[in-house]
Amino acid sequence: MSRTISIEPVTRIEGHARITLQLAEGGEVEDAKFHLTQFRGFEKFCEGRPYREMPALTARTCGICPVSHLLASNKACDDLLAVTIPPTAEKLRRVMNLAQLLQSHALSFFHLSSPDLLLGWDSDPAQRNIFGVMRADPQLAKSGIRLRQIGQSIIETLGGKKIHPTWVVPGGVTEALPEEKRDSMLAMMPEALRIAKDTYAFYKTLVPKFKDEASHFGTMPTMFLSLVSPEGDLEHYDGFLRIKDANGRIVEDRVPPHDYQRIIGEAVEDYSYMKFPYYKPQGYPQGIYRVGPLARLNNADACGTPFADVALAEFRTLQEEAGPITSSFHYHYARLVEIIFAIESIQRLLKDPHILDNRVRARARGNRDEGIGVSEAPRGTLMHHYKIDDHGLITWVDLIIATGHNNLAMNKSIKQVADAYVNGKDVKEGMLNRVEAVIRCYDPCLSCASHAFGQMPMVIDIQDTSGQVIRRIARD
Amino acid sequence: MKALIIGYGSPIRGDDAIGPLAADRLDRLLEQGALPDWIEVQSRHILTAELVEDLRRSDLAIFLDAAADTPPGEVRCRPLQADATALSTMAHFHDPRELLAWCEALYGKAPSAWLISAGGAEWDYSNCQLSHTASAAMERMIDQVMERLGLAAPMPAVSLGNLR
């Protein structure tokens, strides 16, 4: 008799989701699916609104990455205005984007994934949480809090508040950076870099323990999509789209963000509210790719900052085979490299002699009827695409969210982990935690991707072929 | 003595904003010199992990929040204890008791803490106004804050119409 195991909600991720594992009569995993069960519909209810409202509206998509939406949305609005924003405004926006990446990666690594990494996947689930981490390694927990605080402080210093700042506007930013604010942000950077480097050094000692997980946590050939700078280096704010295949061959390069529809298609499935983007030339679902820290490091020729480049070189030794790092388990490692990069880059940008310039905003009316903004959110490439009418009212919206790009890969990853670890005849909590943990590697933000809403207890249902629940395991 | 006042809630969900709006009002009083400088006021959308850094440096913490399970307009004040089981399933916001527990676990102590809440009447999306009921309750929330701070001095009136 075949059965279905349902894990709901998936814990220690942003938002709510369900995983189902379809078991065959022998107990082996036949199929695995990652479901987004809630719908919010931002693309639709933005229609009819003035385009200048879009940054504020779309930032409300999420409480964890509003800055990312704010930037991508304003870039789409810059495009509608047909302006090039002042260079200082671009640098200031970059600082805010990197601060967002810093605080978001810190949350993912230190608070969401460290319970697994530090305490083990099979440890007592009652202890396998942030309090368990605090007991096992209080300094690690303090470091996570401090890095988040530094990232959030920079966002607040620039934007006036930590969540939903309004300082970034179409055409640039509303205010130049005062010297004392620049100095206060710069003063935090040495401490931030010390914490980041110490954490990176510590994590390197842990990695060899996870050989088995690194072999089964989404270790698969896929393509990788990200922005890269015009020089081919690591990029989070602008630049061009690049796609590498599993062998490291560049299959798309220097693709202007405006051409994203040429290479990215979007499919839907009846079991999830999250879209399934794919690489168009290969079709669906063969056109599977990954985005985010792993993809960015795989795609970049270099980071372009001293310590991050050293870390990037070490990252590339994580597997013996040449080519891109194929295990999604190494998203964690990539996040730490990017934290170092973010701190070094913020430092560099704030020391730029023009960072205090007063020209920070280009003013114009809507000069195009279509605008596209692409940037790198912490979780991957974020695309905002708007169309407006003659009155500047939104007529059509498409948002391709970082987490959505990874949808095919996440589904494939849970199947791989379930194949490796789940024994359908004797389901143990640690097995299911590994299934959840592979999703945590991607650090999905489901509020963004599915616009999830609500709160549910975790329930694992084992059903027979007729859908009858024959066993239920509940987690509060 | 250092006191930290944190008002939290969504500014676009009607009466859910009463916490941050009360905090904004207290912050203006602080700027005007009507409150002593050992008080720090923060207005937040949600409670996030890094607030632990501010809490650990405080002797007294007062959280201001809206309540959906309290009769509209009713103001309640209750002590909060650190509680490591008050875990949020979402990672980007926290229960105040959880943050206090973080303080205890990491730094060996947490400030004494109070939750002052006001029952809300209207929670509509994209509603940036307090209901009359909640507006009236804010006065009583401020009174409770002053009592917890041991400050009885009358405060200058601030027009509720200018709060947002």
PDB file of C-alpha atoms in Angstrom, chain A residues 65 111 136 201 211 227 276 313 394 399 415 426 428 445 456 472:
ATOM      1  CA  CYS A  65      13.342  41.371   2.746  1.00  0.00           C
ATOM      2  CA  HIS A 111      19.524  31.437  13.897  1.00  0.00           C
ATOM      3  CA  ALA A 136      26.298  24.979  23.048  1.00  0.00           C
ATOM      4  CA  ALA A 201      37.039  30.195  10.125  1.00  0.00           C
ATOM      5  CA  LYS A 211      30.329  15.001   3.899  1.00  0.00           C
ATOM      6  CA  LEU A 227      23.681  38.975 -11.977  1.00  0.00           C
ATOM      7  CA  PHE A 276       8.115  27.433 -11.368  1.00  0.00           C
ATOM      8  CA  ALA A 313      39.025  30.350  -3.674  1.00  0.00           C
ATOM      9  CA  ILE A 394      -0.234  50.176 -13.250  1.00  0.00           C
ATOM     10  CA  LEU A 399       7.250  39.626  -9.945  1.00  0.00           C
ATOM     11  CA  LYS A 415      13.295  14.001  -3.280  1.00  0.00           C
ATOM     12  CA  ASP A 426      10.101   3.442  10.261  1.00  0.00           C
ATOM     13  CA  LYS A 428      11.994   9.015  12.517  1.00  0.00           C
ATOM     14  CA  CYS A 445      11.267  33.419   1.889  1.00  0.00           C
ATOM     15  CA  MET A 456      -0.289  26.031  11.341  1.00  0.00           C
ATOM     16  CA  ARG A 472      -0.558  11.048  12.156  1.00  0.00           C
TER      17      ARG A 472
END
